[in-house]
Amino acid sequence: MELRVFWRTLVRRWYLSLVVLALTVGATTYVVRDVVGPTYEAEGSALVFPPATSMKKEGETTTVGNPYLELAGVNQARDVVIRTLKSRTVQTQFAEDFPGTSYEATPDFTNSAPIILFDVEGDTTAGTSAALEELMGRVPQILDDLQGGLGLPQEGLVTARKLTQDSRPAVVRKGQIRAGLMTTAVAGGLGLLLLALVDSLLLARARSRALRAAREAEEVRLAEEEAAAAPLDPFDDPYEDASEDVAEDEVDDEVDDEDEVDDPVEVDDDVEEPVYTYRIPVESELAVSPARSKWLHNGSGPRDSHRFRDAPVAKPRTRAAGRNR
């Protein structure tokens, strides 16, 4: 299941996967080629040779027996030479003479002969070859130093002979392979972790956007439902808001009329009060039912009685009477 999720993430963020792959390949190439680089290895071997058994007779020295039959007797001398080569003094001097190189001197355990194996590694071909030559040349010097104070003749000294030596070092890429694998693992792992982090951040942002959009859509839907389900007020005048100014003027006029009514008015009995008649067609929308009308009698003419109604008033009507229009 985790592998499936991991693969889907790589496919979904394929452009980031390509970037991680390119960076990993570039980092591995740089480390393998420029940082670590190849190493060169040269091998050689030397045989610790025993002295020949000799005897003098009548002024002549003759060799008795074969020296190769006495090889087992010089294993101790071989071990002494190897121990000297591994000393700190020799290693320090060798590192100063050939920087960037290392060596190993070990006995050959594949047979019983007193053979010393040499293995030298270096950064360059020439340096490795020179270091091997110098290392194998130290064996006779060490043997001479060990036997110098014994007073033995030259024929009775233990010597060393070179058996094999590489003329050209071999290229070894073991370090490059190891460094390449480690770099690939580290760079690839970090790249995949960053890819997973970026993918999680992008998914979280997309999820938050979707939730916000859904929330806004839900709010709009609820507002529309509330507006559709709200009951209409039967007493609400749709023209009330549009005619606020007119209503305010009418209220002011009514207030003025009330003030005039409240004020005492002196009426002269000798003066005849005028009578005003309003003629409103019956078919007009301004006409009201007779039950609610304030008209007192019909028109004076018989021909107009069915069309108009008259009403005497004591003073001119104002806009406050607009409720009967």
mmCIF file of C-alpha atoms in Angstrom:
data_model
loop_
_atom_site.group_PDB
_atom_site.id
_atom_site.type_symbol
_atom_site.label_atom_id
_atom_site.label_comp_id
_atom_site.label_asym_id
_atom_site.label_seq_id
_atom_site.Cartn_x
_atom_site.Cartn_y
_atom_site.Cartn_z
ATOM 1 C CA MET A 1 0.000 0.000 0.000
ATOM 2 C CA GLU A 2 2.814 2.412 0.883
ATOM 3 C CA LEU A 3 4.609 1.616 -2.358
ATOM 4 C CA ARG A 4 1.424 2.382 -4.281
ATOM 5 C CA VAL A 5 1.054 5.743 -2.532
ATOM 6 C CA PHE A 6 4.734 6.470 -3.148
ATOM 7 C CA TRP A 7 4.407 5.649 -6.843
ATOM 8 C CA ARG A 8 1.287 7.821 -7.177
ATOM 9 C CA THR A 9 3.165 10.693 -5.571
ATOM 10 C CA LEU A 10 6.023 10.320 -8.048
ATOM 11 C CA VAL A 11 3.606 10.223 -10.982
ATOM 12 C CA ARG A 12 1.590 13.187 -9.683
ATOM 13 C CA ARG A 13 4.731 15.283 -9.159
ATOM 14 C CA TRP A 14 6.612 13.954 -12.165
ATOM 15 C CA TYR A 15 8.358 17.275 -12.782
ATOM 16 C CA LEU A 16 9.767 17.253 -9.245
ATOM 17 C CA SER A 17 10.783 13.618 -9.718
ATOM 18 C CA LEU A 18 12.790 14.592 -12.792
ATOM 19 C CA VAL A 19 14.475 17.391 -10.849
ATOM 20 C CA VAL A 20 15.399 15.018 -8.009
ATOM 21 C CA LEU A 21 16.724 12.463 -10.490
ATOM 22 C CA ALA A 22 18.829 15.058 -12.294
ATOM 23 C CA LEU A 23 20.265 16.411 -9.041
ATOM 24 C CA THR A 24 21.074 12.915 -7.796
ATOM 25 C CA VAL A 25 22.848 11.963 -11.009
ATOM 26 C CA GLY A 26 24.769 15.235 -11.044
ATOM 27 C CA ALA A 27 25.867 14.921 -7.419
ATOM 28 C CA THR A 28 26.940 11.304 -7.905
ATOM 29 C CA THR A 29 28.916 12.138 -11.038
ATOM 30 C CA TYR A 30 30.679 15.035 -9.347
ATOM 31 C CA VAL A 31 31.653 12.994 -6.299
ATOM 32 C CA VAL A 32 32.820 9.952 -8.281
ATOM 33 C CA ARG A 33 34.816 11.846 -10.891
ATOM 34 C CA ASP A 34 36.127 14.960 -9.157
ATOM 35 C CA VAL A 35 36.086 14.287 -5.423
ATOM 36 C CA VAL A 36 37.065 10.639 -5.114
ATOM 37 C CA GLY A 37 38.528 9.693 -8.466
ATOM 38 C CA PRO A 38 40.101 6.343 -9.359
ATOM 39 C CA THR A 39 42.971 4.779 -7.436
ATOM 40 C CA TYR A 40 45.937 2.793 -8.771
ATOM 41 C CA GLU A 41 47.241 -0.400 -7.255
ATOM 42 C CA ALA A 42 50.592 -2.104 -7.807
ATOM 43 C CA GLU A 43 51.662 -5.432 -6.337
ATOM 44 C CA GLY A 44 55.017 -7.100 -5.867
ATOM 45 C CA SER A 45 56.661 -9.964 -3.975
ATOM 46 C CA ALA A 46 60.109 -10.684 -2.610
ATOM 47 C CA LEU A 47 61.758 -13.902 -1.451
ATOM 48 C CA VAL A 48 63.957 -13.971 1.601
ATOM 49 C CA PHE A 49 66.860 -16.145 0.430
ATOM 50 C CA PRO A 50 68.981 -18.185 2.882
ATOM 51 C CA PRO A 51 72.772 -18.305 2.636
ATOM 52 C CA ALA A 52 74.457 -21.201 0.939
ATOM 53 C CA THR A 53 76.297 -23.783 3.044
ATOM 54 C CA SER A 54 79.950 -23.609 2.112
ATOM 55 C CA MET A 55 83.123 -25.246 3.251
ATOM 56 C CA LYS A 56 86.798 -24.501 2.599
ATOM 57 C CA LYS A 57 89.108 -27.253 1.471
ATOM 58 C CA GLU A 58 92.741 -26.794 0.387
ATOM 59 C CA GLY A 59 92.207 -23.049 -0.118
ATOM 60 C CA GLU A 60 89.040 -23.443 -2.123
ATOM 61 C CA THR A 61 85.467 -22.661 -1.050
ATOM 62 C CA THR A 62 82.840 -25.054 -2.273
ATOM 63 C CA THR A 63 79.064 -24.941 -1.848
ATOM 64 C CA VAL A 64 77.461 -27.924 -0.262
ATOM 65 C CA GLY A 65 73.746 -28.542 -0.793
ATOM 66 C CA ASN A 66 71.001 -26.445 -2.421
ATOM 67 C CA PRO A 67 70.012 -23.176 -0.643
ATOM 68 C CA TYR A 68 66.372 -23.521 -1.744
ATOM 69 C CA LEU A 69 66.121 -26.585 0.433
ATOM 70 C CA GLU A 70 66.752 -24.398 3.444
ATOM 71 C CA LEU A 71 64.004 -21.828 2.816
ATOM 72 C CA ALA A 72 61.997 -22.883 5.842
ATOM 73 C CA GLY A 73 64.802 -21.772 8.092
ATOM 74 C CA VAL A 74 64.512 -18.084 7.245
ATOM 75 C CA ASN A 75 60.832 -17.517 8.069
ATOM 76 C CA GLN A 76 61.898 -15.738 11.241
ATOM 77 C CA ALA A 77 64.012 -13.337 9.194
ATOM 78 C CA ARG A 78 61.012 -12.650 6.935
ATOM 79 C CA ASP A 79 58.797 -11.855 9.932
ATOM 80 C CA VAL A 80 61.414 -9.454 11.257
ATOM 81 C CA VAL A 81 61.528 -7.625 7.931
ATOM 82 C CA ILE A 82 57.721 -7.331 7.815
ATOM 83 C CA ARG A 83 57.645 -6.051 11.371
ATOM 84 C CA THR A 84 60.212 -3.389 10.488
ATOM 85 C CA LEU A 85 58.242 -2.283 7.419
ATOM 86 C CA LYS A 86 55.116 -1.822 9.550
ATOM 87 C CA SER A 87 56.848 0.326 12.136
ATOM 88 C CA ARG A 88 55.684 3.904 12.648
ATOM 89 C CA THR A 89 59.056 5.332 11.645
ATOM 90 C CA VAL A 90 59.074 3.664 8.247
ATOM 91 C CA GLN A 91 55.423 4.544 7.575
ATOM 92 C CA THR A 92 55.978 8.222 8.440
ATOM 93 C CA GLN A 93 59.019 8.477 6.203
ATOM 94 C CA PHE A 94 57.195 6.703 3.383
ATOM 95 C CA ALA A 95 54.222 9.101 3.658
ATOM 96 C CA GLU A 96 56.571 12.085 3.454
ATOM 97 C CA ASP A 97 58.341 10.710 0.398
ATOM 98 C CA PHE A 98 55.154 9.605 -1.409
ATOM 99 C CA PRO A 99 52.134 11.639 -0.270
ATOM 100 C CA GLY A 100 48.757 10.211 -1.156
ATOM 101 C CA THR A 101 49.985 6.599 -1.216
ATOM 102 C CA SER A 102 49.620 3.713 1.199
ATOM 103 C CA TYR A 103 51.114 0.239 1.364
ATOM 104 C CA GLU A 104 50.744 -3.144 3.012
ATOM 105 C CA ALA A 105 53.414 -5.767 3.607
ATOM 106 C CA THR A 106 52.140 -9.238 4.506
ATOM 107 C CA PRO A 107 53.530 -12.766 4.449
ATOM 108 C CA ASP A 108 52.323 -15.166 1.790
ATOM 109 C CA PHE A 109 50.193 -17.677 3.659
ATOM 110 C CA THR A 110 49.424 -19.732 0.556
ATOM 111 C CA ASN A 111 52.760 -21.578 0.854
ATOM 112 C CA SER A 112 55.522 -22.179 3.373
ATOM 113 C CA ALA A 113 58.177 -20.208 1.512
ATOM 114 C CA PRO A 114 59.477 -16.990 3.137
ATOM 115 C CA ILE A 115 57.751 -14.646 0.664
ATOM 116 C CA ILE A 116 56.732 -11.074 1.406
ATOM 117 C CA LEU A 117 53.752 -9.598 -0.502
ATOM 118 C CA PHE A 118 53.617 -5.867 -1.196
ATOM 119 C CA ASP A 119 50.476 -3.920 -2.091
ATOM 120 C CA VAL A 120 50.746 -0.178 -2.839
ATOM 121 C CA GLU A 121 47.832 2.163 -3.613
ATOM 122 C CA GLY A 122 48.149 5.723 -4.885
ATOM 123 C CA ASP A 123 46.370 8.512 -6.721
ATOM 124 C CA THR A 124 48.634 8.499 -9.784
ATOM 125 C CA THR A 125 50.254 5.827 -11.914
ATOM 126 C CA ALA A 126 53.783 7.179 -11.667
ATOM 127 C CA GLY A 127 53.592 7.760 -7.930
ATOM 128 C CA THR A 128 52.314 4.256 -7.281
ATOM 129 C CA SER A 129 55.048 2.603 -9.359
ATOM 130 C CA ALA A 130 57.772 4.659 -7.681
ATOM 131 C CA ALA A 131 56.403 3.871 -4.218
ATOM 132 C CA LEU A 132 56.414 0.125 -4.928
ATOM 133 C CA GLU A 133 59.991 0.265 -6.184
ATOM 134 C CA GLU A 134 61.119 2.129 -3.089
ATOM 135 C CA LEU A 135 59.284 -0.224 -0.724
ATOM 136 C CA MET A 136 60.734 -3.393 -2.234
ATOM 137 C CA GLY A 137 64.215 -1.836 -2.183
ATOM 138 C CA ARG A 138 63.997 -1.450 1.584
ATOM 139 C CA VAL A 139 64.005 -5.211 2.224
ATOM 140 C CA PRO A 140 67.710 -5.798 1.420
ATOM 141 C CA GLN A 141 68.605 -2.682 3.397
ATOM 142 C CA ILE A 142 66.758 -3.956 6.444
ATOM 143 C CA LEU A 143 68.484 -7.360 6.197
ATOM 144 C CA ASP A 144 71.897 -5.715 5.885
ATOM 145 C CA ASP A 145 71.224 -3.566 8.943
ATOM 146 C CA LEU A 146 70.189 -6.637 10.941
ATOM 147 C CA GLN A 147 73.291 -8.678 9.991
ATOM 148 C CA GLY A 148 75.811 -5.872 9.807
ATOM 149 C CA GLY A 149 77.330 -6.364 13.289
ATOM 150 C CA LEU A 150 77.629 -10.153 13.145
ATOM 151 C CA GLY A 151 80.932 -10.285 11.244
ATOM 152 C CA LEU A 152 79.643 -12.825 8.750
ATOM 153 C CA PRO A 153 81.082 -13.158 5.286
ATOM 154 C CA GLN A 154 79.006 -12.058 2.335
ATOM 155 C CA GLU A 155 78.216 -15.631 1.398
ATOM 156 C CA GLY A 156 76.741 -16.319 4.824
ATOM 157 C CA LEU A 157 74.243 -13.459 4.875
ATOM 158 C CA VAL A 158 70.494 -13.795 4.440
ATOM 159 C CA THR A 159 69.419 -11.854 1.363
ATOM 160 C CA ALA A 160 66.221 -10.974 -0.505
ATOM 161 C CA ARG A 161 65.396 -11.451 -4.139
ATOM 162 C CA LYS A 162 62.648 -9.817 -6.120
ATOM 163 C CA LEU A 163 60.123 -12.304 -7.438
ATOM 164 C CA THR A 164 57.367 -10.205 -9.088
ATOM 165 C CA GLN A 165 56.638 -6.509 -9.623
ATOM 166 C CA ASP A 166 53.889 -4.824 -11.653
ATOM 167 C CA SER A 167 55.304 -2.668 -14.391
ATOM 168 C CA ARG A 168 52.044 -0.732 -14.679
ATOM 169 C CA PRO A 169 49.594 -0.179 -11.835
ATOM 170 C CA ALA A 170 46.018 -1.360 -12.243
ATOM 171 C CA VAL A 171 43.071 1.010 -12.021
ATOM 172 C CA VAL A 172 40.892 0.315 -9.004
ATOM 173 C CA ARG A 173 37.422 1.854 -8.828
ATOM 174 C CA LYS A 174 36.332 0.325 -5.561
ATOM 175 C CA GLY A 175 36.403 3.686 -3.807
ATOM 176 C CA GLN A 176 34.475 5.326 -6.626
ATOM 177 C CA ILE A 177 31.767 2.675 -6.503
ATOM 178 C CA ARG A 178 31.460 2.969 -2.740
ATOM 179 C CA ALA A 179 31.326 6.766 -2.867
ATOM 180 C CA GLY A 180 28.831 6.687 -5.741
ATOM 181 C CA LEU A 181 26.487 4.351 -3.875
ATOM 182 C CA MET A 182 26.630 6.453 -0.730
ATOM 183 C CA THR A 183 26.084 9.693 -2.641
ATOM 184 C CA THR A 184 23.166 8.220 -4.569
ATOM 185 C CA ALA A 185 21.541 6.948 -1.392
ATOM 186 C CA VAL A 186 21.962 10.229 0.484
ATOM 187 C CA ALA A 187 21.025 12.570 -2.382
ATOM 188 C CA GLY A 188 18.136 10.389 -3.554
ATOM 189 C CA GLY A 189 16.774 9.963 -0.039
ATOM 190 C CA LEU A 190 16.895 13.680 0.708
ATOM 191 C CA GLY A 191 15.341 14.466 -2.668
ATOM 192 C CA LEU A 192 12.462 12.060 -2.083
ATOM 193 C CA LEU A 193 11.861 13.467 1.390
ATOM 194 C CA LEU A 194 11.715 16.993 -0.007
ATOM 195 C CA LEU A 195 9.399 15.809 -2.791
ATOM 196 C CA ALA A 196 7.041 14.228 -0.248
ATOM 197 C CA LEU A 197 7.100 17.421 1.844
ATOM 198 C CA VAL A 198 6.306 19.636 -1.148
ATOM 199 C CA ASP A 199 3.537 17.263 -2.256
ATOM 200 C CA SER A 200 1.926 17.329 1.192
ATOM 201 C CA LEU A 201 2.058 21.147 1.281
ATOM 202 C CA LEU A 202 0.499 21.451 -2.175
ATOM 203 C CA LEU A 203 -2.243 18.961 -1.299
ATOM 204 C CA ALA A 204 -3.012 20.816 1.930
ATOM 205 C CA ARG A 205 -3.281 24.135 0.102
ATOM 206 C CA ALA A 206 -5.552 22.644 -2.577
ATOM 207 C CA ARG A 207 -7.713 21.045 0.123
ATOM 208 C CA SER A 208 -8.060 24.351 1.982
ATOM 209 C CA ARG A 209 -9.049 26.124 -1.227
ATOM 210 C CA ALA A 210 -11.679 23.493 -1.978
ATOM 211 C CA LEU A 211 -13.097 23.735 1.551
ATOM 212 C CA ARG A 212 -13.233 27.527 1.366
ATOM 213 C CA ALA A 213 -15.012 27.411 -2.004
ATOM 214 C CA ALA A 214 -17.498 24.835 -0.699
ATOM 215 C CA ARG A 215 -18.140 26.944 2.402
ATOM 216 C CA GLU A 216 -18.809 30.052 0.313
ATOM 217 C CA ALA A 217 -21.134 28.125 -1.995
ATOM 218 C CA GLU A 218 -23.015 26.755 1.020
ATOM 219 C CA GLU A 219 -23.403 30.239 2.480
ATOM 220 C CA VAL A 220 -24.768 31.549 -0.821
ATOM 221 C CA ARG A 221 -27.205 28.633 -1.051
ATOM 222 C CA LEU A 222 -28.458 29.156 2.506
ATOM 223 C CA ALA A 223 -28.921 32.876 1.873
ATOM 224 C CA GLU A 224 -30.961 32.162 -1.234
ATOM 225 C CA GLU A 225 -33.095 29.615 0.618
ATOM 226 C CA GLU A 226 -33.751 32.061 3.453
ATOM 227 C CA ALA A 227 -34.683 34.785 1.000
ATOM 228 C CA ALA A 228 -37.053 32.448 -0.840
ATOM 229 C CA ALA A 229 -38.656 31.123 2.357
ATOM 230 C CA ALA A 230 -39.175 34.553 3.995
ATOM 231 C CA PRO A 231 -42.998 35.396 4.218
ATOM 232 C CA LEU A 232 -44.241 38.557 2.537
ATOM 233 C CA ASP A 233 -45.781 41.249 4.785
ATOM 234 C CA PRO A 234 -49.335 41.904 3.512
ATOM 235 C CA PHE A 235 -49.335 45.333 5.141
ATOM 236 C CA ASP A 236 -46.041 46.324 3.622
ATOM 237 C CA ASP A 237 -46.481 49.151 1.145
ATOM 238 C CA PRO A 238 -44.140 48.595 -1.770
ATOM 239 C CA TYR A 239 -44.251 52.296 -2.561
ATOM 240 C CA GLU A 240 -43.522 53.394 0.990
ATOM 241 C CA ASP A 241 -39.749 53.517 0.596
ATOM 242 C CA ALA A 242 -39.973 55.196 -2.781
ATOM 243 C CA SER A 243 -42.277 57.963 -1.488
ATOM 244 C CA GLU A 244 -40.661 58.815 1.847
ATOM 245 C CA ASP A 245 -40.331 62.463 0.929
ATOM 246 C CA VAL A 246 -43.990 62.727 -0.106
ATOM 247 C CA ALA A 247 -45.119 61.020 3.104
ATOM 248 C CA GLU A 248 -43.037 63.397 5.192
ATOM 249 C CA ASP A 249 -44.597 66.365 3.405
ATOM 250 C CA GLU A 250 -48.103 65.005 4.028
ATOM 251 C CA VAL A 251 -47.319 64.472 7.693
ATOM 252 C CA ASP A 252 -46.111 68.049 7.948
ATOM 253 C CA ASP A 253 -49.323 69.280 6.309
ATOM 254 C CA GLU A 254 -51.452 67.238 8.707
ATOM 255 C CA VAL A 255 -49.571 68.669 11.630
ATOM 256 C CA ASP A 256 -50.211 72.148 10.296
ATOM 257 C CA ASP A 257 -53.916 71.350 9.871
ATOM 258 C CA GLU A 258 -54.141 70.069 13.417
ATOM 259 C CA ASP A 259 -52.504 73.215 14.659
ATOM 260 C CA GLU A 260 -55.044 75.261 12.761
ATOM 261 C CA VAL A 261 -57.898 73.182 14.182
ATOM 262 C CA ASP A 262 -56.640 73.523 17.709
ATOM 263 C CA ASP A 263 -56.346 77.266 17.434
ATOM 264 C CA PRO A 264 -59.635 79.016 18.263
ATOM 265 C CA VAL A 265 -61.090 80.817 15.285
ATOM 266 C CA GLU A 266 -63.542 83.610 15.655
ATOM 267 C CA VAL A 267 -66.411 83.157 13.223
ATOM 268 C CA ASP A 268 -68.499 86.053 12.116
ATOM 269 C CA ASP A 269 -72.151 85.040 12.113
ATOM 270 C CA ASP A 270 -73.000 87.681 9.526
ATOM 271 C CA VAL A 271 -70.553 86.304 6.994
ATOM 272 C CA GLU A 272 -71.864 83.378 5.023
ATOM 273 C CA GLU A 273 -69.494 80.409 5.007
ATOM 274 C CA PRO A 274 -68.584 79.393 1.485
ATOM 275 C CA VAL A 275 -69.401 75.936 0.300
ATOM 276 C CA TYR A 276 -67.010 74.067 -1.958
ATOM 277 C CA THR A 277 -68.097 71.191 -4.106
ATOM 278 C CA TYR A 278 -65.775 68.446 -5.383
ATOM 279 C CA ARG A 279 -66.922 66.641 -8.466
ATOM 280 C CA ILE A 280 -65.389 63.184 -8.841
ATOM 281 C CA PRO A 281 -66.505 60.732 -11.540
ATOM 282 C CA VAL A 282 -68.009 57.554 -10.200
ATOM 283 C CA GLU A 283 -65.982 55.446 -12.599
ATOM 284 C CA SER A 284 -62.738 57.050 -11.396
ATOM 285 C CA GLU A 285 -60.309 55.111 -9.221
ATOM 286 C CA LEU A 286 -60.339 58.031 -6.787
ATOM 287 C CA ALA A 287 -63.995 57.424 -5.947
ATOM 288 C CA VAL A 288 -64.823 55.541 -2.758
ATOM 289 C CA SER A 289 -67.819 53.526 -1.686
ATOM 290 C CA PRO A 290 -70.906 55.482 -0.492
ATOM 291 C CA ALA A 291 -70.694 53.825 2.888
ATOM 292 C CA ARG A 292 -67.277 55.340 3.565
ATOM 293 C CA SER A 293 -67.853 58.554 1.620
ATOM 294 C CA LYS A 294 -68.318 61.896 3.278
ATOM 295 C CA TRP A 295 -70.419 63.304 0.420
ATOM 296 C CA LEU A 296 -73.758 64.543 1.674
ATOM 297 C CA HIS A 297 -75.970 64.721 -1.378
ATOM 298 C CA ASN A 298 -75.968 64.129 -5.092
ATOM 299 C CA GLY A 299 -75.381 66.690 -7.751
ATOM 300 C CA SER A 300 -77.993 69.399 -8.279
ATOM 301 C CA GLY A 301 -78.767 68.448 -11.845
ATOM 302 C CA PRO A 302 -80.795 65.335 -12.658
ATOM 303 C CA ARG A 303 -78.554 64.602 -15.594
ATOM 304 C CA ASP A 304 -75.396 64.663 -13.495
ATOM 305 C CA SER A 305 -76.697 62.897 -10.411
ATOM 306 C CA HIS A 306 -75.541 59.497 -11.647
ATOM 307 C CA ARG A 307 -72.053 60.752 -12.508
ATOM 308 C CA PHE A 308 -71.059 63.079 -9.663
ATOM 309 C CA ARG A 309 -71.509 63.425 -5.968
ATOM 310 C CA ASP A 310 -71.224 66.741 -4.116
ATOM 311 C CA ALA A 311 -70.060 67.437 -0.624
ATOM 312 C CA PRO A 312 -70.132 70.803 1.172
ATOM 313 C CA VAL A 313 -67.123 71.621 3.304
ATOM 314 C CA ALA A 314 -66.411 74.539 5.523
ATOM 315 C CA LYS A 315 -62.901 75.202 4.188
ATOM 316 C CA PRO A 316 -60.735 74.157 1.313
ATOM 317 C CA ARG A 317 -59.514 70.623 1.581
ATOM 318 C CA THR A 318 -55.821 70.060 1.969
ATOM 319 C CA ARG A 319 -53.558 67.227 1.010
ATOM 320 C CA ALA A 320 -54.296 65.686 4.364
ATOM 321 C CA ALA A 321 -57.580 64.485 2.852
ATOM 322 C CA GLY A 322 -55.682 62.483 0.304
ATOM 323 C CA ARG A 323 -56.703 59.296 2.029
ATOM 324 C CA ASN A 324 -60.147 59.616 0.345
ATOM 325 C CA ARG A 325 -58.706 60.113 -3.128
#
